[in-house]
mmCIF file of C-alpha atoms and ligand atoms in Angstrom:
data_model
loop_
_atom_site.group_PDB
_atom_site.id
_atom_site.type_symbol
_atom_site.label_atom_id
_atom_site.label_comp_id
_atom_site.label_asym_id
_atom_site.label_seq_id
_atom_site.Cartn_x
_atom_site.Cartn_y
_atom_site.Cartn_z
ATOM 1 C CA MET A 1 -6.259 -2.359 -17.267
ATOM 2 C CA TYR A 2 -3.599 -3.947 -15.220
ATOM 3 C CA LEU A 3 -3.094 -5.382 -11.726
ATOM 4 C CA VAL A 4 -1.974 -3.287 -8.812
ATOM 5 C CA ALA A 5 -1.419 -4.294 -4.975
ATOM 6 C CA ASP A 6 -4.225 -3.611 -2.654
ATOM 7 C CA ILE A 7 -3.672 -3.528 1.097
ATOM 8 C CA SER A 8 -6.399 -4.468 3.385
ATOM 9 C CA VAL A 9 -6.477 -1.648 6.124
ATOM 10 C CA GLU A 10 -8.308 -4.191 8.402
ATOM 11 C CA ILE A 11 -5.753 -6.948 8.145
ATOM 12 C CA CYS A 12 -2.888 -4.684 7.633
ATOM 13 C CA ALA A 13 -3.478 -2.564 10.861
ATOM 14 C CA ALA A 14 -3.485 -5.553 13.039
ATOM 15 C CA LYS A 15 0.034 -6.050 12.426
ATOM 16 C CA SER A 16 1.380 -3.051 10.664
ATOM 17 C CA CYS A 17 4.848 -4.450 10.459
ATOM 18 C CA LYS A 18 5.818 -2.291 7.546
ATOM 19 C CA LEU A 19 7.952 -4.949 5.989
ATOM 20 C CA CYS A 20 6.408 -4.341 2.328
ATOM 21 C CA THR A 21 7.437 -0.756 2.618
ATOM 22 C CA GLN A 22 10.925 -2.062 2.449
ATOM 23 C CA TYR A 23 10.742 -4.556 -0.208
ATOM 24 C CA CYS A 24 8.945 -2.985 -2.770
ATOM 25 C CA PRO A 25 11.228 -2.389 -5.686
ATOM 26 C CA GLU A 26 9.407 1.075 -6.676
ATOM 27 C CA ALA A 27 10.590 4.054 -4.397
ATOM 28 C CA ASN A 28 7.742 5.725 -2.818
ATOM 29 C CA THR A 29 5.185 3.396 -3.799
ATOM 30 C CA ILE A 30 4.067 1.691 -0.337
ATOM 31 C CA LEU A 31 3.358 4.612 2.114
ATOM 32 C CA TYR A 32 2.170 4.152 5.785
ATOM 33 C CA SER A 33 -0.343 6.124 7.318
ATOM 34 C CA ASP A 34 -1.060 6.074 10.942
ATOM 35 C CA GLU A 35 -4.411 7.781 10.355
ATOM 36 C CA MET A 36 -5.658 4.831 8.137
ATOM 37 C CA GLY A 37 -6.182 2.559 10.787
ATOM 38 C CA LYS A 38 -6.779 4.646 13.835
ATOM 39 C CA ASP A 39 -9.597 6.529 12.100
ATOM 40 C CA LYS A 40 -11.187 3.126 11.848
ATOM 41 C CA GLY A 41 -10.534 2.252 15.434
ATOM 42 C CA PHE A 42 -7.765 0.229 15.158
ATOM 43 C CA LYS A 43 -4.506 0.382 17.322
ATOM 44 C CA TYR A 44 -2.011 0.812 14.603
ATOM 45 C CA GLY A 45 -1.998 2.459 10.916
ATOM 46 C CA SER A 46 -1.667 0.703 7.869
ATOM 47 C CA ALA A 47 0.581 0.489 4.805
ATOM 48 C CA TYR A 48 -0.888 1.624 1.378
ATOM 49 C CA VAL A 49 -0.245 1.705 -2.244
ATOM 50 C CA ALA A 50 0.082 4.991 -4.383
ATOM 51 C CA VAL A 51 -1.202 2.728 -7.144
ATOM 52 C CA ASP A 52 0.142 5.231 -10.230
ATOM 53 C CA ARG A 53 3.468 4.120 -9.200
ATOM 54 C CA CYS A 54 2.839 0.211 -8.663
ATOM 55 C CA LYS A 55 4.446 -2.024 -11.366
ATOM 56 C CA GLY A 56 2.245 -4.932 -10.515
ATOM 57 C CA CYS A 57 5.069 -7.095 -9.759
ATOM 58 C CA ALA A 58 3.523 -8.824 -6.578
ATOM 59 C CA GLN A 59 6.777 -8.660 -4.576
ATOM 60 C CA CYS A 60 4.748 -7.104 -1.714
ATOM 61 C CA VAL A 61 2.302 -10.053 -1.651
ATOM 62 C CA TRP A 62 4.930 -12.569 -1.234
ATOM 63 C CA VAL A 63 6.642 -10.479 1.616
ATOM 64 C CA CYS A 64 3.217 -9.990 3.550
ATOM 65 C CA ASP A 65 2.513 -13.668 3.086
ATOM 66 C CA ASN A 66 5.578 -15.255 3.975
ATOM 67 C CA MET A 67 7.583 -12.881 6.084
ATOM 68 C CA ALA A 68 4.749 -10.801 7.561
ATOM 69 C CA LYS A 69 2.211 -13.836 7.787
ATOM 70 C CA ASN A 70 -0.373 -11.750 7.580
ATOM 71 C CA ASN A 71 -1.751 -12.161 4.091
ATOM 72 C CA ALA A 72 -2.975 -8.244 3.925
ATOM 73 C CA ILE A 73 -2.176 -7.713 -0.014
ATOM 74 C CA LYS A 74 -3.852 -8.871 -2.777
ATOM 75 C CA MET A 75 -3.220 -8.014 -6.694
ATOM 76 C CA ILE A 76 -6.484 -6.720 -8.093
ATOM 77 C CA MET A 77 -7.554 -4.872 -11.618
ATOM 78 C CA ILE A 78 -7.434 -1.281 -11.125
ATOM 79 C CA ASP A 79 -10.697 -0.511 -12.236
ATOM 80 C CA GLN A 80 -12.004 -2.870 -9.583
ATOM 81 C CA LEU A 81 -10.751 -0.828 -6.555
ATOM 82 C CA PRO A 82 -13.475 1.288 -4.724
ATOM 83 C CA MET A 83 -10.788 3.763 -3.669
ATOM 84 C CA ALA A 84 -7.048 4.099 -4.444
ATOM 85 C CA ALA A 85 -4.577 6.291 -3.363
ATOM 86 C CA LEU A 86 -2.686 8.283 -6.391
ATOM 87 C CA THR A 87 0.633 10.095 -5.825
ATOM 88 C CA ASP A 88 0.254 13.659 -4.503
ATOM 89 C CA ASN A 89 3.938 15.047 -4.287
ATOM 90 C CA ILE A 90 7.081 13.312 -4.279
ATOM 91 C CA THR A 91 10.276 14.526 -2.382
ATOM 92 C CA TYR A 92 12.542 11.489 -2.370
ATOM 93 C CA GLY A 93 15.438 13.030 -0.228
ATOM 94 C CA GLU A 94 13.059 14.176 2.620
ATOM 95 C CA LYS A 95 10.756 11.122 2.357
ATOM 96 C CA SER A 96 7.587 13.244 2.285
ATOM 97 C CA THR A 97 5.904 11.498 -0.020
ATOM 98 C CA THR A 98 2.012 11.631 0.356
ATOM 99 C CA ALA A 99 -0.598 10.440 -1.782
ATOM 100 C CA THR A 100 -4.400 11.487 -2.045
ATOM 101 C CA LEU A 101 -7.333 9.110 -1.869
ATOM 102 C CA VAL A 102 -9.359 9.376 -4.934
ATOM 103 C CA SER A 103 -12.590 7.522 -6.240
ATOM 104 C CA PRO A 104 -13.443 6.215 -8.781
ATOM 105 C CA VAL A 105 -9.835 5.079 -9.884
ATOM 106 C CA VAL A 106 -8.972 5.702 -13.668
ATOM 107 C CA GLY A 107 -7.128 3.046 -15.169
HETATM 108 S S1 SF4 B 201 3.755 -6.428 4.933
HETATM 109 FE FE1 SF4 B 201 1.530 -6.892 5.367
HETATM 110 S S2 SF4 B 201 1.122 -6.423 7.551
HETATM 111 FE FE2 SF4 B 201 3.170 -6.025 7.270
HETATM 112 S S3 SF4 B 201 2.858 -3.622 6.664
HETATM 113 FE FE3 SF4 B 201 2.867 -4.486 4.592
HETATM 114 S S4 SF4 B 201 0.469 -4.985 4.460
HETATM 115 FE FE4 SF4 B 201 1.042 -4.484 6.363
HETATM 116 S S1 SF4 B 202 3.104 -4.900 -6.803
HETATM 117 FE FE1 SF4 B 202 5.504 -4.806 -6.837
HETATM 118 S S2 SF4 B 202 5.635 -2.323 -7.354
HETATM 119 FE FE2 SF4 B 202 3.279 -2.734 -6.741
HETATM 120 S S3 SF4 B 202 3.276 -2.085 -4.489
HETATM 121 FE FE3 SF4 B 202 3.691 -4.243 -4.994
HETATM 122 S S4 SF4 B 202 5.786 -4.609 -4.699
HETATM 123 FE FE4 SF4 B 202 5.595 -2.465 -5.075
#
């Protein structure tokens, strides 16, 4: 078991700045979805983490807390996640990475 980043849609969708997607050192790990916020009634979408690619460095937490001032990301033990996104397909050049929501999470 290990720590991964978990983004609160409820908190992120209020700001949706996408800063964390630019600062995560792992490619295609923090992704962005319009639907994730809008299908919950928010004006904006939300960032989310493909947990199978997250290395647990917590850099995104620092960015969200200190640059975005939104405190939407927490580090959480992977087996404590009620739902998680796993990488579905990766095409680096076309930026078409998608992830599938799965539950329960296998750590
Ligand atoms: S930095 Fe925070 S508020 Fe901005 S997109 Fe990432 S999780 Fe959302
Ligand atoms: S903990 Fe590190 S690797 Fe994981 S999503 Fe945040 S910045 Fe990326």
